[in-house]
XYZ file of C-alpha atoms in Angstrom:
512
model
C 27.091 60.614 158.156
C 31.070 61.215 157.382
C 32.022 64.934 157.480
C 34.688 66.905 155.783
C 36.041 69.744 157.651
C 37.800 72.013 154.872
C 40.297 73.982 155.984
C 42.890 76.404 154.223
C 44.738 73.592 152.742
C 45.033 69.691 153.466
C 42.198 68.295 151.175
C 42.705 64.931 149.994
C 41.609 62.334 147.337
C 39.735 60.573 149.879
C 37.963 63.717 150.834
C 36.866 64.062 147.302
C 35.702 60.596 146.834
C 33.796 60.904 150.065
C 32.029 64.233 149.124
C 31.348 63.268 145.601
C 30.457 59.709 145.548
C 29.476 59.030 149.435
C 27.553 62.252 150.080
C 29.702 63.416 152.915
C 28.466 66.755 154.875
C 30.903 69.561 154.655
C 31.787 71.870 157.476
C 34.394 75.097 157.159
C 36.958 75.284 159.640
C 37.490 78.264 162.045
C 40.792 78.698 160.067
C 39.301 78.709 156.717
C 36.605 81.402 157.844
C 39.213 83.438 159.101
C 41.262 83.359 155.911
C 38.090 84.046 153.653
C 37.607 87.202 155.838
C 41.337 88.434 155.716
C 41.588 88.035 152.120
C 37.868 89.813 151.643
C 39.327 92.989 153.281
C 42.172 93.052 150.834
C 39.898 93.094 147.979
C 37.470 95.465 149.376
C 40.201 97.852 149.920
C 41.524 97.654 146.572
C 37.830 97.791 144.997
C 37.597 101.478 146.824
C 40.362 102.714 145.192
C 40.463 104.294 141.708
C 42.969 102.499 140.321
C 41.746 99.420 137.809
C 42.480 95.666 139.602
C 41.861 92.627 136.681
C 38.696 90.896 138.070
C 37.985 93.654 140.789
C 37.228 96.771 138.834
C 37.906 95.696 135.043
C 36.116 93.362 132.509
C 37.401 90.098 131.904
C 39.581 88.104 129.206
C 39.640 90.180 126.170
C 37.470 92.851 127.844
C 39.934 93.540 130.532
C 41.120 96.670 129.442
C 37.701 98.373 130.268
C 37.361 99.992 134.060
C 34.092 99.124 135.847
C 32.412 101.871 137.791
C 31.404 100.739 141.342
C 27.524 101.135 140.954
C 28.193 98.350 137.820
C 30.276 95.712 139.900
C 27.623 93.704 141.356
C 25.660 93.484 137.594
C 29.380 92.914 136.170
C 29.760 89.717 138.894
C 26.216 88.576 137.940
C 26.667 88.868 134.368
C 30.029 86.646 134.161
C 28.389 83.873 135.499
C 25.001 84.153 133.485
C 27.066 84.726 130.248
C 29.664 82.050 130.717
C 26.783 79.376 131.739
C 26.754 78.318 128.136
C 27.106 74.722 128.236
C 25.460 72.491 125.808
C 24.844 68.495 125.319
C 23.805 65.783 128.153
C 24.283 66.582 131.635
C 27.399 65.231 133.708
C 27.157 62.810 136.144
C 25.984 64.085 139.785
C 29.176 62.658 141.000
C 31.364 65.047 138.817
C 29.167 68.001 139.357
C 29.846 67.603 143.316
C 33.509 66.873 142.979
C 33.777 69.986 140.753
C 31.637 72.098 143.607
C 33.815 70.755 146.395
C 36.954 71.391 144.477
C 35.838 75.055 143.824
C 35.286 75.478 147.494
C 38.419 74.035 148.587
C 40.453 76.769 146.532
C 37.819 79.503 147.583
C 38.678 78.445 151.425
C 42.294 78.793 150.910
C 42.388 82.581 151.229
C 43.759 83.494 148.059
C 40.377 84.215 146.081
C 38.908 87.135 148.206
C 35.779 85.452 148.271
C 33.210 86.340 151.491
C 33.001 83.819 154.039
C 28.842 83.717 153.336
C 29.424 82.791 149.793
C 31.616 79.634 150.708
C 28.954 78.693 153.339
C 26.364 78.914 150.718
C 28.491 76.500 148.613
C 28.913 73.973 151.524
C 25.182 74.338 152.150
C 24.236 73.630 148.727
C 26.420 70.663 148.801
C 25.113 69.469 151.988
C 21.486 69.706 150.890
C 22.043 67.372 147.917
C 21.364 69.932 145.277
C 23.191 69.488 142.460
C 23.591 71.804 139.553
C 22.670 71.134 135.982
C 26.202 71.081 133.939
C 26.681 70.153 130.325
C 29.218 67.812 128.499
C 30.474 70.866 126.566
C 31.873 74.107 127.270
C 35.186 73.882 129.042
C 38.402 74.381 127.165
C 40.365 73.818 130.039
C 41.891 76.819 130.210
C 40.855 80.041 132.421
C 39.398 76.856 134.299
C 36.488 74.824 133.585
C 34.697 78.047 133.087
C 31.123 76.657 131.630
C 30.815 73.794 134.131
C 31.709 76.100 137.210
C 29.462 78.677 135.902
C 26.574 76.721 135.798
C 27.311 75.999 139.648
C 27.524 79.417 140.466
C 24.058 80.215 138.448
C 22.781 77.864 141.337
C 24.291 79.705 144.102
C 22.585 82.684 142.493
C 19.275 80.866 142.781
C 19.147 80.714 138.947
C 19.200 78.126 136.324
C 18.327 74.466 136.773
C 19.660 71.865 139.453
C 18.571 68.413 140.555
C 17.335 67.906 144.042
C 18.117 65.193 146.399
C 14.992 62.987 145.142
C 16.655 62.970 141.503
C 13.993 65.897 140.123
C 15.693 68.905 138.261
C 13.698 71.900 139.174
C 14.751 75.726 139.110
C 17.275 76.381 141.258
C 15.451 78.985 143.398
C 12.886 76.736 144.222
C 15.304 73.994 145.401
C 17.283 76.682 147.416
C 13.834 78.016 149.215
C 12.966 74.578 149.770
C 16.003 73.839 151.850
C 16.302 77.398 153.515
C 19.171 78.585 151.367
C 19.447 82.266 150.734
C 20.658 82.947 147.081
C 23.824 85.095 147.189
C 24.620 88.499 145.422
C 27.756 88.219 144.336
C 30.275 91.336 144.588
C 33.628 92.446 143.463
C 35.490 89.426 142.051
C 33.181 86.634 143.420
C 31.805 85.845 139.955
C 35.043 85.146 138.601
C 36.686 83.447 141.743
C 33.778 80.846 141.321
C 34.535 80.200 137.662
C 38.474 79.926 137.282
C 39.618 76.674 138.392
C 40.664 73.345 137.100
C 38.403 71.515 139.204
C 36.397 69.439 136.819
C 39.155 67.801 135.223
C 40.682 67.212 138.827
C 37.451 65.741 140.093
C 37.423 63.349 137.382
C 41.135 62.694 137.593
C 40.763 61.891 141.419
C 37.829 59.494 140.720
C 39.634 57.758 137.503
C 42.689 56.927 139.955
C 40.472 55.269 142.138
C 38.751 53.189 139.838
C 41.800 52.415 137.868
C 43.449 51.413 141.361
C 41.239 48.507 141.405
C 41.007 47.735 137.704
C 44.595 47.116 137.601
C 44.451 44.587 140.470
C 41.715 43.244 138.923
C 43.545 43.049 135.886
C 46.351 40.947 137.447
C 43.806 38.348 138.726
C 42.173 37.946 135.193
C 45.816 37.570 133.610
C 46.498 34.983 136.424
C 43.158 33.068 135.648
C 44.077 33.061 131.957
C 47.809 31.967 132.622
C 46.009 29.077 134.551
C 43.336 28.545 131.739
C 46.421 27.803 129.057
C 48.506 25.853 131.408
C 51.140 28.251 131.313
C 53.936 28.696 133.462
C 54.318 30.808 136.500
C 58.356 30.975 136.818
C 58.208 34.088 134.613
C 56.501 35.604 137.649
C 59.563 34.953 139.856
C 60.572 38.177 142.060
C 64.183 37.694 141.183
C 63.298 38.382 137.378
C 61.577 41.331 137.910
C 64.046 42.660 140.563
C 66.709 43.041 137.831
C 64.417 45.493 135.841
C 63.210 47.480 138.732
C 60.176 49.231 137.963
C 57.760 49.332 140.654
C 54.255 48.813 138.890
C 56.019 45.826 137.079
C 57.162 44.054 140.331
C 53.754 44.460 142.123
C 51.909 43.302 139.049
C 53.972 39.892 139.152
C 53.753 39.192 142.932
C 50.032 39.963 142.380
C 49.733 37.042 139.914
C 51.944 34.712 141.627
C 49.862 35.290 144.846
C 47.030 34.380 142.929
C 48.277 31.469 141.408
C 50.000 29.955 144.616
C 48.987 26.542 144.815
C 47.655 25.926 141.481
C 47.972 22.540 139.576
C 47.390 23.865 136.161
C 50.710 25.628 135.820
C 53.801 24.388 134.506
C 51.948 22.327 132.117
C 53.743 23.993 129.100
C 55.963 21.017 128.044
C 53.111 18.580 128.031
C 51.024 17.221 124.976
C 52.248 20.320 123.043
C 55.540 21.223 124.329
C 56.382 25.248 124.168
C 59.395 26.763 125.383
C 57.575 30.067 126.159
C 53.867 31.481 126.615
C 52.576 34.224 124.299
C 53.655 37.634 125.205
C 50.175 38.949 126.211
C 50.719 36.185 129.116
C 54.266 36.214 129.638
C 54.403 40.028 129.481
C 51.227 40.684 131.620
C 53.166 42.334 134.521
C 55.086 44.568 132.130
C 52.166 45.799 130.239
C 50.168 46.348 133.537
C 52.953 47.532 135.845
C 53.997 50.119 133.127
C 50.393 51.237 133.600
C 50.276 51.338 137.257
C 53.745 53.613 136.859
C 52.085 55.715 134.985
C 49.235 55.722 137.717
C 51.708 56.809 140.237
C 52.578 59.749 138.372
C 49.013 61.007 137.716
C 48.481 60.485 141.402
C 51.381 62.869 142.139
C 50.005 65.454 139.815
C 46.587 65.055 141.394
C 48.219 65.364 144.706
C 49.861 68.542 143.742
C 46.672 70.026 142.070
C 44.743 69.293 145.515
C 47.400 71.494 147.344
C 47.132 74.066 144.913
C 44.819 77.393 145.043
C 43.857 77.669 141.163
C 42.428 81.354 140.435
C 43.076 84.818 138.472
C 43.835 87.100 139.833
C 44.886 85.383 143.285
C 45.249 87.450 146.664
C 48.620 86.872 148.259
C 50.004 87.127 152.032
C 51.484 90.416 151.311
C 48.284 92.009 150.221
C 48.976 91.987 146.598
C 46.310 90.987 144.148
C 48.187 89.424 141.266
C 47.348 88.216 137.893
C 48.670 84.656 137.015
C 48.697 81.810 134.462
C 47.677 78.909 137.345
C 44.614 78.132 135.773
C 45.715 76.499 132.539
C 44.955 72.942 132.934
C 47.869 71.320 131.146
C 49.559 69.468 134.178
C 45.973 67.604 134.601
C 45.240 67.235 130.953
C 48.678 65.491 130.208
C 48.015 63.052 132.870
C 44.408 62.271 131.864
C 45.492 61.388 128.415
C 48.590 59.661 129.633
C 46.010 57.336 131.729
C 43.535 56.681 128.815
C 46.753 55.531 126.713
C 47.571 53.136 129.556
C 44.138 52.131 129.985
C 43.748 51.389 126.018
C 46.857 48.886 126.115
C 45.556 47.166 129.302
C 42.290 46.394 127.240
C 44.098 45.421 124.355
C 46.360 42.784 126.072
C 43.564 41.474 128.299
C 41.490 40.835 124.809
C 44.404 38.959 123.092
C 44.456 36.539 126.150
C 40.784 35.949 125.914
C 40.953 35.499 122.122
C 43.617 32.498 122.687
C 41.394 31.215 125.101
C 38.996 30.668 122.359
C 40.988 29.867 119.660
C 41.600 25.714 119.639
C 44.885 26.149 117.771
C 46.424 28.181 120.901
C 44.587 27.006 123.536
C 46.226 23.816 124.367
C 43.110 21.566 124.661
C 40.368 23.493 125.426
C 37.135 23.212 123.245
C 36.496 25.953 120.349
C 35.298 29.353 121.713
C 34.872 27.282 124.722
C 31.616 25.982 123.479
C 29.631 22.975 124.999
C 29.050 21.313 121.616
C 31.261 23.319 119.029
C 29.508 23.655 115.882
C 25.876 23.463 117.537
C 26.976 25.961 120.006
C 28.962 29.047 119.247
C 30.048 29.469 123.006
C 31.965 33.027 123.747
C 32.710 33.730 119.863
C 30.474 36.820 120.324
C 31.548 38.024 123.708
C 34.914 38.338 122.182
C 33.581 40.331 119.402
C 32.191 42.529 122.039
C 35.435 42.996 123.943
C 37.290 43.671 120.523
C 34.731 46.637 119.822
C 35.221 47.923 123.245
C 39.265 47.735 122.625
C 38.802 49.549 119.422
C 37.140 52.405 120.948
C 39.335 52.478 123.726
C 42.117 53.058 120.878
C 40.234 56.081 119.358
C 39.782 57.362 123.216
C 43.791 57.261 123.835
C 44.303 59.944 121.094
C 45.413 62.946 123.344
C 43.090 65.480 123.887
C 46.004 67.898 125.285
C 47.646 67.820 121.875
C 44.779 70.099 120.753
C 44.241 73.600 121.434
C 41.475 76.066 119.605
C 42.000 79.671 120.072
C 39.487 81.709 122.065
C 38.340 85.045 123.443
C 39.781 87.257 120.310
C 42.950 85.584 120.798
C 43.470 86.616 124.366
C 43.386 82.923 125.255
C 45.173 81.665 122.348
C 46.457 78.294 123.972
C 44.209 76.118 126.090
C 44.540 72.728 127.249
C 41.598 70.600 126.580
C 41.765 69.084 129.805
C 38.070 68.743 130.341
C 37.753 66.801 127.161
C 40.496 64.572 128.246
C 38.713 63.855 131.585
C 35.369 63.269 129.824
C 36.931 60.782 127.699
C 39.049 58.949 130.205
C 35.954 58.501 132.006
C 34.478 56.289 128.744
C 37.852 54.651 128.762
C 37.611 53.533 132.402
C 34.110 52.065 131.717
C 35.217 50.031 128.657
C 37.886 48.657 130.400
C 35.836 47.395 133.396
C 33.542 45.660 130.720
C 36.768 44.237 129.099
C 38.432 42.785 132.169
C 34.698 41.518 132.776
C 34.741 39.623 129.620
C 38.056 38.061 130.092
C 36.894 37.100 133.664
C 34.168 35.281 132.070
C 36.239 33.451 129.563
C 38.884 32.573 131.982
C 36.881 31.003 134.724
C 34.988 28.945 132.259
C 38.391 27.849 130.958
C 39.471 27.103 134.210
C 36.406 24.844 135.138
C 36.792 22.943 131.729
C 40.288 21.730 132.815
C 39.296 18.492 134.538
C 41.402 16.806 136.796
C 43.469 19.688 137.463
C 43.041 21.624 140.436
C 43.128 25.251 140.335
C 44.532 27.722 142.940
C 42.654 28.500 146.052
C 42.225 32.002 145.202
C 41.368 31.073 141.659
C 38.706 28.876 143.558
C 37.396 31.661 145.484
C 36.921 33.944 142.684
C 35.092 31.263 140.660
C 32.711 30.716 143.582
C 32.112 34.099 144.282
C 31.709 34.955 140.546
C 29.080 32.184 140.330
C 27.184 33.402 143.288
C 27.001 36.661 141.813
C 24.739 34.861 138.859
C 27.693 34.858 136.274
C 27.131 31.310 134.974
C 29.637 28.840 134.224
C 30.240 26.151 131.416
C 27.344 24.749 129.520
C 25.401 24.930 126.154
C 24.502 28.056 124.457
C 22.464 30.869 126.113
C 21.352 34.464 126.432
C 24.902 36.016 126.935
C 24.418 39.410 128.059
C 22.795 39.074 131.503
C 26.185 37.157 132.410
C 28.382 39.489 130.775
C 26.589 42.279 132.766
C 26.861 40.481 135.937
C 30.452 40.069 135.465
C 30.870 43.640 134.760
C 29.143 44.441 138.165
C 31.369 42.331 139.662
C 34.523 43.691 138.556
C 32.952 47.567 138.838
C 31.847 46.814 142.410
C 35.393 45.583 143.575
C 34.458 42.200 144.272
C 36.826 40.275 141.949
C 39.255 41.945 143.681
C 37.688 41.110 147.271
C 37.438 37.471 146.367
C 40.843 37.231 145.352
C 42.117 39.040 148.621
C 39.879 36.714 150.752
C 42.407 34.193 149.792
C 45.877 36.154 149.083
C 45.549 38.976 151.552
C 45.654 42.490 150.462
C 47.200 42.970 146.915
C 49.628 45.513 145.820
């Protein structure tokens, strides 16, 4: 099994994916253990002094004015975890919780939090045992970190609350720790706060969304090329010299992908045949411009994610010179914004894909294809309602594109008077990514059927490879009406698992 070694820095998006989705094991480097111990010495020295230090010997948030005596500090740290584990609603996905815990461990190991090495090791042990704390949908405002979600994770480290075992069964966390030989931790000065105060949930979901969207944007380039072929459009608009004079990198990459997929097609260039048209519709002609803008948004979001992965987010933080200082780095605005940007881009990509599908089904605009791609129109409805489903998904995508980060609800007696709502932005982006996958799957279903209905003209080799692969995957081709939902589900899995991109790349080589 793959092992991720966590040091004081250097965690990558690939590491997050390996732990969250691949179940990779975690080891702490010697460098990280030494940094943990050194920062802990600073915290303990401050804890021994009579002067109040936020998070070490005071209350939290709006209660930070109270100095806490030494005999109450263990109770203080335990209480902050218990009281902040106040989430409600459905459980969030296992991969999200694993990313959340791993990213908090990453910051703990930076040596800026003051947490003891044994606490960090327990975090690694829990992940390695396949124990997943029960974390709920609601509870984070994306400021002072993802407080409630992280608190539910910290509760598991204390042997309290509920968690899911590697067998998928939810049990009391104490029982699961005991079954795996893991000793619950007793939190000391600052440790409870350090386990709760980070942007780890929203960052983990951003990293996973970026990975999924990278595949989906390539998938959309393939389905756009298929639709262009099926509509007998022209590939001249994809020429590199046309995109070089508007040098947005994403646009050039999308055009190059479409051109690679269409290479060798006998279906392109027939726009001047029976019903001449000077230009293809925007949804076809401008596909690289729309997908390209989304790709450039992905690039910006990836840069923000890389910066956040290189960050140590906690409050207060332990600095190399021995100071323990309060700060505002826990505010989720940088991550929240790009999560919202991605939801907007994804909604537009879904919207343009749906317009191409609708064009394929409309006999007045499909340039010779049968109505709704039906076998016997009138007796058969063809893909009429598949487009309804796609339209419903697009409509929801537009609602999900409304920014969460534009909202702020004050909390903590107005101490936390501006919040990022980054967790909410991340949660809706996950739904948007799921919906976009389904939208692209429906375009794939319609476009492959339409290409096969163009008798006498040979599609591009890459197109043929996609059609063969999707049929082998259980997505049936043209024919009389049948129960459509299983076909659409199979197309969804084909796109979601990256098999659409793989099929095209078997001919084109790696797409951009």
